[in-house]
Coordinates of C-alpha atoms in Angstrom, one line a residue:
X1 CA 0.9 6.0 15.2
X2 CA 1.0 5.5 18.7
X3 CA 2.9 8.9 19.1
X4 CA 1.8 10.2 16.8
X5 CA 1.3 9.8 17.8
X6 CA 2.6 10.9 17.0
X7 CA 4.9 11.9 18.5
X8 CA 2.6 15.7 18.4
X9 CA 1.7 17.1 21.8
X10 CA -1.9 19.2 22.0
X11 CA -0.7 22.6 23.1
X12 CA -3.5 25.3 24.8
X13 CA -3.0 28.5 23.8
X14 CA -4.1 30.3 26.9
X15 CA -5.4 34.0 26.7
X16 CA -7.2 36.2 29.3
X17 CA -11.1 35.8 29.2
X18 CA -11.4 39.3 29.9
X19 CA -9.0 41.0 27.4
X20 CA -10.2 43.4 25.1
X21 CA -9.8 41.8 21.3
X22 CA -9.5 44.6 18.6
X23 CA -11.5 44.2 15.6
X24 CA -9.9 43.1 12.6
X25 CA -10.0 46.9 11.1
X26 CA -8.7 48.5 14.0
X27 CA -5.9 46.4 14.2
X28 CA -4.6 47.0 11.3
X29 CA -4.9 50.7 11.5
X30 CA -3.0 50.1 14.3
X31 CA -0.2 48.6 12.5
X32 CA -0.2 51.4 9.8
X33 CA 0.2 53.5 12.3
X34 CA 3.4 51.8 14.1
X35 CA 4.7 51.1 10.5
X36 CA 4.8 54.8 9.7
X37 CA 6.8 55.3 13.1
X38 CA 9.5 52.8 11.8
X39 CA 9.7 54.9 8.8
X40 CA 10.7 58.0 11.1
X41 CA 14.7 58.6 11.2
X42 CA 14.4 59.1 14.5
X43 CA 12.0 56.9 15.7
X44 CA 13.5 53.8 13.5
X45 CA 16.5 54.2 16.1
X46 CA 14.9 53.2 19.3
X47 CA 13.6 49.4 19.9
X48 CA 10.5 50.5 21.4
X49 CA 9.2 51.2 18.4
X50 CA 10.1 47.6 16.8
X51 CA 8.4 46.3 20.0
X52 CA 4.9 48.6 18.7
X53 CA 5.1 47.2 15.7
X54 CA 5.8 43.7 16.7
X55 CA 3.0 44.1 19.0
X56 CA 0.8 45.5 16.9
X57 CA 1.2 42.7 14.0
X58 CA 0.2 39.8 16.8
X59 CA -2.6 42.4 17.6
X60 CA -3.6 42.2 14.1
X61 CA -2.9 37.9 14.0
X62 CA -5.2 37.6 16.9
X63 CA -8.1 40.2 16.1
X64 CA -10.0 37.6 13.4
X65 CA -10.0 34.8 16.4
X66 CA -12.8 36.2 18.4
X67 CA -13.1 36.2 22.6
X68 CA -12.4 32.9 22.2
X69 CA -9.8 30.8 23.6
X70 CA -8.2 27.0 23.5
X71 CA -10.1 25.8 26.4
X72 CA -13.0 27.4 26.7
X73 CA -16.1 26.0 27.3
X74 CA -19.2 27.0 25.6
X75 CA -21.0 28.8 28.7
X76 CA -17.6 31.3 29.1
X77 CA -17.7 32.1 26.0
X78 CA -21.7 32.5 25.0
X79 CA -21.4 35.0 27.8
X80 CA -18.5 36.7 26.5
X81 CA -19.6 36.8 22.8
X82 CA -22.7 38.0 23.7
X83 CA -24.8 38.8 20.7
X84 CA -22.1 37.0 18.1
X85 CA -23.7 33.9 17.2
X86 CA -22.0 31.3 14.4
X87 CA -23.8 31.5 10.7
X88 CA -23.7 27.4 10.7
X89 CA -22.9 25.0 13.3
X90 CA -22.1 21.2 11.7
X91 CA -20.3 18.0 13.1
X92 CA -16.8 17.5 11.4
X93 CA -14.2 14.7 12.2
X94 CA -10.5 15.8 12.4
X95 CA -7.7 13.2 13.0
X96 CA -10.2 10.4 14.1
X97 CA -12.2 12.9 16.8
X98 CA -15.4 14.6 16.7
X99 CA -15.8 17.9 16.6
X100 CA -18.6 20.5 16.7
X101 CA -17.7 23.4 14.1
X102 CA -19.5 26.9 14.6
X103 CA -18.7 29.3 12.0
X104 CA -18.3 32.7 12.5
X105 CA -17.1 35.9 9.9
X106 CA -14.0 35.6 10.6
X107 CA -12.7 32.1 12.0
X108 CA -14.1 29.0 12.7
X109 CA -14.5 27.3 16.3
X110 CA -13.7 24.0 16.8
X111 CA -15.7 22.1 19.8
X112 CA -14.3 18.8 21.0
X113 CA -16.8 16.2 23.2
X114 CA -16.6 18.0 26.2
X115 CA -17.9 21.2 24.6
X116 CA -14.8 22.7 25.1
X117 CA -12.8 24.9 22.5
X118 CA -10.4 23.2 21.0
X119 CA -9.0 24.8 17.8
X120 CA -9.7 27.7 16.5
X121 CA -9.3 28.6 12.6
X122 CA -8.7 31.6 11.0
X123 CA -10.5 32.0 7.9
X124 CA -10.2 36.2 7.1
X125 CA -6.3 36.7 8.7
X126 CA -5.4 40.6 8.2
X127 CA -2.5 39.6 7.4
X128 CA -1.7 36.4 6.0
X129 CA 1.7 36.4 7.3
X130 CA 1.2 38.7 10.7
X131 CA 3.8 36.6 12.5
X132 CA 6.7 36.8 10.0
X133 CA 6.4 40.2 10.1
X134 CA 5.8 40.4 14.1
X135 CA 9.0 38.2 14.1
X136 CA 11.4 40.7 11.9
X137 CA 9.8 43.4 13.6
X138 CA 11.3 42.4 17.2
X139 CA 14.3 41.2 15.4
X140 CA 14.7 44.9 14.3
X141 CA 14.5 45.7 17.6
X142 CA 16.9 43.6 19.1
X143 CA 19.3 45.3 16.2
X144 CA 18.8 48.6 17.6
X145 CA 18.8 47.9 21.1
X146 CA 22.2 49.0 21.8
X147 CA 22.0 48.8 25.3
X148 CA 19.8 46.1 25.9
X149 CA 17.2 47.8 27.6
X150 CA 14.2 45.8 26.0
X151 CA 16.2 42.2 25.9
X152 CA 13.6 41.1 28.3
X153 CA 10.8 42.0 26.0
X154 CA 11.9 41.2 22.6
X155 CA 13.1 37.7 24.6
X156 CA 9.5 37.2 25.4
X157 CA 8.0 38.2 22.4
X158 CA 9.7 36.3 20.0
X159 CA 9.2 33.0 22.3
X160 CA 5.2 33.7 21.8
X161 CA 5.6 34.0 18.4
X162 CA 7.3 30.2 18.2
X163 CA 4.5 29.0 20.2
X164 CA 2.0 30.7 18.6
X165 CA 3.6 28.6 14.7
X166 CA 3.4 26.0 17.3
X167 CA 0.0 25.9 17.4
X168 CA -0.7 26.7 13.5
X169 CA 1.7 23.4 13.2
X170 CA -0.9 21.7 14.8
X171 CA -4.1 23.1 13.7
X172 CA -2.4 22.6 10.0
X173 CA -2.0 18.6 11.2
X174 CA -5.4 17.9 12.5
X175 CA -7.0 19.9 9.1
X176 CA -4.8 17.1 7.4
X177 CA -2.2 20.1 5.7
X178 CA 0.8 18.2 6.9
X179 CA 3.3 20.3 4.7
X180 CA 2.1 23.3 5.8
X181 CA 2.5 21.7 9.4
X182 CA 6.2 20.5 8.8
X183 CA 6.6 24.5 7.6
X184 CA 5.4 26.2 10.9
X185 CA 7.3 23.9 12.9
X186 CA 9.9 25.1 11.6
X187 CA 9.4 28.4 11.6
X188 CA 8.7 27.8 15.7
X189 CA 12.5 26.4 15.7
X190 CA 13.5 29.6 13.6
X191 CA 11.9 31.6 16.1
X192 CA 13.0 30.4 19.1
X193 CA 16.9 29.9 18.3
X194 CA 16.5 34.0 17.5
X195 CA 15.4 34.9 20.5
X196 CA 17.7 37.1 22.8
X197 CA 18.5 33.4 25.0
X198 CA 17.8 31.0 22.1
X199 CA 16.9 27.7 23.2
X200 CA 15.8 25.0 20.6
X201 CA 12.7 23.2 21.0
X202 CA 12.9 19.5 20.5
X203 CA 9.6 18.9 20.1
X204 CA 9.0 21.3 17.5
X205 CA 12.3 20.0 15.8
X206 CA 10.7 16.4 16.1
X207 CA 7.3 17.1 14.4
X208 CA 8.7 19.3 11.7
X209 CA 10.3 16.2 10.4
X210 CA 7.7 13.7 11.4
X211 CA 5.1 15.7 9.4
X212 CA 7.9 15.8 6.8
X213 CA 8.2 12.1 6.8
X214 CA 5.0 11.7 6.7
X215 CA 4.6 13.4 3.1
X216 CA 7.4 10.7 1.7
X217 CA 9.2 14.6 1.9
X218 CA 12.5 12.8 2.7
X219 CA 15.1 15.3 1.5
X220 CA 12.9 17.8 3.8
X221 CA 12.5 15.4 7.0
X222 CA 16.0 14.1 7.0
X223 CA 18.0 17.1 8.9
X224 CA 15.4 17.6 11.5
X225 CA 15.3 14.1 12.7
X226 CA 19.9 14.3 12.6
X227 CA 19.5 17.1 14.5
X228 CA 16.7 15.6 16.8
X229 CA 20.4 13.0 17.1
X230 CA 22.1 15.9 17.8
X231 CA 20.3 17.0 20.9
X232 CA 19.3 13.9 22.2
X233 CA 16.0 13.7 21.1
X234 CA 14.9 10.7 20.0
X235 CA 11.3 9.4 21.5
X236 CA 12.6 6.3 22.9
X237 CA 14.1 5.3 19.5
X238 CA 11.5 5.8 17.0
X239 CA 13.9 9.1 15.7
X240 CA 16.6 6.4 14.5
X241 CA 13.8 4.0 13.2
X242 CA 12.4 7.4 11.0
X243 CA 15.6 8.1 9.7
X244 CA 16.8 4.4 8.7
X245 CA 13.4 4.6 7.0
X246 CA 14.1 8.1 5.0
X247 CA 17.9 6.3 4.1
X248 CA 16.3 3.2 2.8
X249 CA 13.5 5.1 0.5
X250 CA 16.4 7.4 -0.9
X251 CA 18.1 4.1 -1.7
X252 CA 21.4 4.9 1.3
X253 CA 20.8 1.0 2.2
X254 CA 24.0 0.8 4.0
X255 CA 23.4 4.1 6.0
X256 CA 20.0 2.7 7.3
X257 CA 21.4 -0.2 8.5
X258 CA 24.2 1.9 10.4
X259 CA 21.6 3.7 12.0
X260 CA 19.5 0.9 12.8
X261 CA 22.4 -0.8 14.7
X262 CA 23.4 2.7 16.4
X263 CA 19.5 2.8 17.3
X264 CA 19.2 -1.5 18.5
X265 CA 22.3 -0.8 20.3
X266 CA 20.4 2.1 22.9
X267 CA 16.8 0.8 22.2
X268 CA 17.2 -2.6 21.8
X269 CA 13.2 -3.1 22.0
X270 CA 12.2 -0.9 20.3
X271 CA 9.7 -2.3 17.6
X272 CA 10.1 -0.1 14.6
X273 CA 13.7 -0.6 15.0
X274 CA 13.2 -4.4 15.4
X275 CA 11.2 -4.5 11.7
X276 CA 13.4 -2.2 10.1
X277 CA 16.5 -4.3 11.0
X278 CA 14.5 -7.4 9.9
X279 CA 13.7 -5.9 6.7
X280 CA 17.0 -5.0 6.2
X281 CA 18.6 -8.4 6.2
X282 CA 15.6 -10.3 3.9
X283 CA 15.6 -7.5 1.2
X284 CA 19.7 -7.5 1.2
X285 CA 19.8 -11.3 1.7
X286 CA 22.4 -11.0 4.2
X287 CA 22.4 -13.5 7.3
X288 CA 21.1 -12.1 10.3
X289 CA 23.9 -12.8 12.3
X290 CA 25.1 -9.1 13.1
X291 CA 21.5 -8.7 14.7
X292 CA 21.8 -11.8 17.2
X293 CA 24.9 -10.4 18.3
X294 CA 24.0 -7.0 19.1
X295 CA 21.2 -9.0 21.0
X296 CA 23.6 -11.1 22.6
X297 CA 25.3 -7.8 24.0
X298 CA 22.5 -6.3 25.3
X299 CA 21.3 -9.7 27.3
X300 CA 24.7 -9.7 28.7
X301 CA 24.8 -6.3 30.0
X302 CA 21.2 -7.4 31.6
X303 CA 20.8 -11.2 31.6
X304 CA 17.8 -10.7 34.0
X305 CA 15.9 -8.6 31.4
X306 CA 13.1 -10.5 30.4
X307 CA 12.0 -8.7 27.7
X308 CA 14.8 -8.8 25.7
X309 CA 14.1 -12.4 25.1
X310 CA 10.5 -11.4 24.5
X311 CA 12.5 -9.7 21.4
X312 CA 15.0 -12.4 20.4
X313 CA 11.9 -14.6 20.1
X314 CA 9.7 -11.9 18.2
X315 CA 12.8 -11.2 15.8
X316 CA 13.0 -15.4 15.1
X317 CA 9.5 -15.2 14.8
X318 CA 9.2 -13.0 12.2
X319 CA 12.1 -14.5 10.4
X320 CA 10.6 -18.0 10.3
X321 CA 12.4 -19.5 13.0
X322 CA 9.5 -21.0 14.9
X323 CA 11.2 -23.7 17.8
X324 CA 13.8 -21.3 18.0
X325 CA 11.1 -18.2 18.6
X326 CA 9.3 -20.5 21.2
X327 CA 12.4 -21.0 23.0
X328 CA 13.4 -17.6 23.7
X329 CA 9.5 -16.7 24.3
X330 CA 9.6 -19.7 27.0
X331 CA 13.0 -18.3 28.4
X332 CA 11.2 -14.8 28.8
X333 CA 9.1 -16.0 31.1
X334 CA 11.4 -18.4 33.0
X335 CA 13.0 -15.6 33.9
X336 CA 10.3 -13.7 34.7
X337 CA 7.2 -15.7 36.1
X338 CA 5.6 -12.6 35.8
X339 CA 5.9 -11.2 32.5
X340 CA 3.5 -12.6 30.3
X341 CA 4.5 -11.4 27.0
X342 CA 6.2 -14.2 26.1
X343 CA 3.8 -16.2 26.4
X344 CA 1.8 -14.2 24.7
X345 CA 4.1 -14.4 21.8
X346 CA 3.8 -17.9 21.6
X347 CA -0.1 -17.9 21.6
X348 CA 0.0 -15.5 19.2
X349 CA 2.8 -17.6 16.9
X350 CA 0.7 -20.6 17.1
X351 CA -2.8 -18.7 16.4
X352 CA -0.9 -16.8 12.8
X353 CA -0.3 -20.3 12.2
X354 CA -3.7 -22.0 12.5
X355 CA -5.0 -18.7 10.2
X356 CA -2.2 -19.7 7.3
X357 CA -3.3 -23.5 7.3
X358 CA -6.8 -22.4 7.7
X359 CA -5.9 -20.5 4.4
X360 CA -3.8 -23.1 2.7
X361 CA -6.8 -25.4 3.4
X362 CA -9.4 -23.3 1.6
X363 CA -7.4 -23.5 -1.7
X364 CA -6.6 -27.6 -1.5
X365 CA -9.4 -29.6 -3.6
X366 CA -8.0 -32.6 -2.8
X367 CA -9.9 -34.1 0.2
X368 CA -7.5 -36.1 1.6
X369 CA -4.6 -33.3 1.6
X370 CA -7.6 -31.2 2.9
X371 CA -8.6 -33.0 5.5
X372 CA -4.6 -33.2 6.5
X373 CA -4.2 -29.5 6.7
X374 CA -7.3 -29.5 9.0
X375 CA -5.6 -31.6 11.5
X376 CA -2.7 -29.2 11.0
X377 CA -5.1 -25.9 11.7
X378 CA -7.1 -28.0 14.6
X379 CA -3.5 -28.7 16.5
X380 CA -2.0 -25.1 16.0
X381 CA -5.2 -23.6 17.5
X382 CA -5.5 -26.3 20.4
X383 CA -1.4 -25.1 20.7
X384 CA -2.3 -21.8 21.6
X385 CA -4.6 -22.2 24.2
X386 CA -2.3 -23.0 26.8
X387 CA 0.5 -20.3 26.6
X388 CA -2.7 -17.7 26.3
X389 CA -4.7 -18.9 29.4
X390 CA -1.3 -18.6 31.7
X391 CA -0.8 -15.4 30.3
X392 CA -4.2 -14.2 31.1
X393 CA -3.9 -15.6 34.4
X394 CA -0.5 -13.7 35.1
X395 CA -1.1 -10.3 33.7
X396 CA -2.4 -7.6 36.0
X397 CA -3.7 -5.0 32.9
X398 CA -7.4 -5.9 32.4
X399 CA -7.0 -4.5 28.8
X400 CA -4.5 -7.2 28.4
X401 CA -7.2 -9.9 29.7
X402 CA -10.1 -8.4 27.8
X403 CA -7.6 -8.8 24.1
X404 CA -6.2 -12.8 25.1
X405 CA -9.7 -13.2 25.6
X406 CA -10.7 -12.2 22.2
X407 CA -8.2 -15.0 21.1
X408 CA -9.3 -17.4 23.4
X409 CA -13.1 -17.2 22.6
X410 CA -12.2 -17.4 18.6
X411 CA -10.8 -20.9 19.7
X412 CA -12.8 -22.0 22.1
X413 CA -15.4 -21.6 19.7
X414 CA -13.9 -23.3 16.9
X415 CA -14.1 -26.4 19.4
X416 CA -17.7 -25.8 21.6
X417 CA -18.9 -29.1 20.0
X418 CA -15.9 -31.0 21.1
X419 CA -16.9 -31.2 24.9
X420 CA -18.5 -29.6 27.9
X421 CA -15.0 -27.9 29.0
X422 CA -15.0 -25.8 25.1
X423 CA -17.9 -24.9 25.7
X424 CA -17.7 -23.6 29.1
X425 CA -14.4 -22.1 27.5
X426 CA -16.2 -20.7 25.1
X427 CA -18.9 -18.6 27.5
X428 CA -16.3 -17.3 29.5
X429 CA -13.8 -15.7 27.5
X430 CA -17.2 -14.3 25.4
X431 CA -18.6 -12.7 28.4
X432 CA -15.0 -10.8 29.0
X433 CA -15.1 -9.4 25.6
X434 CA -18.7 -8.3 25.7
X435 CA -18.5 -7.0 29.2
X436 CA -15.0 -6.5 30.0
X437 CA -13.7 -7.4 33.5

């Protein structure tokens, strides 16, 4: 999730603190009003009453939403609300964050930690679907516009209509609706390929079928994330890992493995790619081979690229190769004094290790294979130390430090009877972890 973290950008929705809001009943006497024009022979004819109507519709979507605006903080707008005050105020948590809710008659305000408004929810719309209809209404006009007098406008108005499903695509995610968010993304896409000068907005593309995917709504998510291919879009690989993943779960084995090796090919580290490839070849039984060699490529086409070792070791790690995933960890760093991940790899190898005796051990009622296995555990542990304390030396990322030292203290302490230096071991990494660097 880190896109995701994923993955879904937090858009502001910026309006002018001082514009006048119409209430909820006068806009939509406003919109009877322009409907009745486009009902007109005469009027019907000329775009600039498609634009009144259009405008008049995202009149009426915005009247329920207050003087409020995304950004806000609560001293603009206590000033601008002036006698409105919220029936309840509560504490909510949406998407892991805190929020301060205030509930008013018609929409809900949304205050994140630095009391600043961060969503705002509709709850009494005048129309429940204000900008569909907004949106035919300036396609209307477009229609009519013969001459293209109003391009300009329409153009405009149709591109704040895909921001504005935009924004309902992500209110919808953080309220937890993700169908309902996969649906107004792509409604934003809709809207802004219609516009006068389409354009097509990746991002909107992306998270309609990340939301998709996220729902197990393969069918759905699957032609957002090929077109995402398409344009280019593909968030440093994890677009090719999504869509091996929606192949493999409709049972298109060899078109997810196609895609995975089209996706290790241009983003051979990528991680999800790196699993999904591994996967692959223990559920089909088939000999990794084919992945070592699209390795091999990429190493030759940078042989001073540390970090794709860091990756051949990781993949023989997770495939059980253990000297053969220490070797490429140790080759990282040869070539790189300086990148510590490799060593970090093997810390980490030996430490997963020491855990799996330490479990093998605490289902062995046979002292003497018991006290073997503790040996085992004691050794892998003592392993670790060593590749972990020269990558703590080398990195320069203090949050790097502060999590080998979380290792580091769970083995030192393990062994703080064993000696003065364990001990001492023991104290120091503690303190980094308690009080950071």
């Amino acid at each position: 999730m880190k896109r995701i973290l994923i993955a879904l950008a937090v858009l502001l929705t910026v309006q002018i603190a001082d514009a006048q809001v119409k209430s909820p009943a006068d806009a939509k006497k406003a919109v009877e009003t322009a409907v009745a024009a486009t009902e007109n022979p005469k009027k019907a004819v000329k775009p600039a009453t498609w634009i009144k109507l259009a405008n008049a519709y995202m009149d009426a979507y915005n009247a329920p939403m207050g003087n409020g605006w995304v950004g806000a903080n609560k001293q603009e707008l206590t000033f601008l609300m002036g006698n409105e005050k919220p029936t309840s105020t509560q504490s909510v948590t949406l998407a892991g964050e805190s929020y301060t809710k205030e509930t008013y008659s018609t929409m809900n305000y949304y205050f994140n930690a630095n009391q600043q408004l961060a969503i705002i929810e509709v709850t009494a719309p005048v129309y429940d679907d204000a900008l569909d209809r907004a949106l035919s209404a300036y396609l209307e006009a477009e229609k009519v516009d013969a001459k293209g007098s109003k391009t300009k406008d329409i153009d405009a108005g149709i591109k704040n209509i895909s921001a504005k499903y935009v924004e309902q695509g992500m209110n919808s995610y953080m309220f937890g609706d993700l169908a309902k968010a996969s649906q107004c993304f792509e409604k934003a896409v809709t809207a802004s390929e219609s516009a006068p000068t389409p354009s097509v907005d990746t991002m909107a593309v992306y998270n309609a079928g990340f939301t998709a995917w996220m729902t197990k709504d393969y069918n759905r998510a699957e032609p957002f994330f090929k077109k995402c291919l398409d344009l280019g879009y593909v968030e440093d690989g994890e677009v090719y890992a999504k869509l091996a993943d929606i192949y493999s779960n409709l049972d298109r084995k060899s078109e997810a493995k196609t895609i995975l090796e089209d996706g290790f090919k241009a983003f051979p580290q990528n991680q999800s790619i790196i699993i999904g490839l591994i996967n692959y070849y223990i559920e089909s039984g088939d000999q990794p081979d084919e992945l070592f060699a699209l390795l091999d490529v990429a190493k030759k086409n940078e042989p001073n690229n540390a970090s794709l070792y860091y990756v051949e070791g990781d993949i023989h790690n997770k495939l059980g190769h253990k000297e053969e995933a220490i070797a490429a960890y140790l080759k990282s760093n040869e070539i790189n004094p300086d990148y510590e991940f490799g060593l970090i790899g093997i810390g980490i190898l030996y430490y997963n290790e020491a855990l799996e005796l330490q479990e093998k051990a605490s289902t062995e009622f046979d002292q003497a294979k018991y006290d073997a296995i503790m040996v085992e555990f004691e050794a892998a542990l003592k392993n670790a130390i060593e590749p972990f304390e020269k990558a703590f030396n080398i990195t320069k990322d203090n949050d790097i430090k502060v999590s080998i030292a979380e290792y580091l203290k769970n083995i030192y302490y393990r062994f703080r009877d064993n000696g003065p230096e364990y001990q001492e071991g023991y104290q120091k990494y503690s303190s980094i972890v308690e009080n950071g660097l």
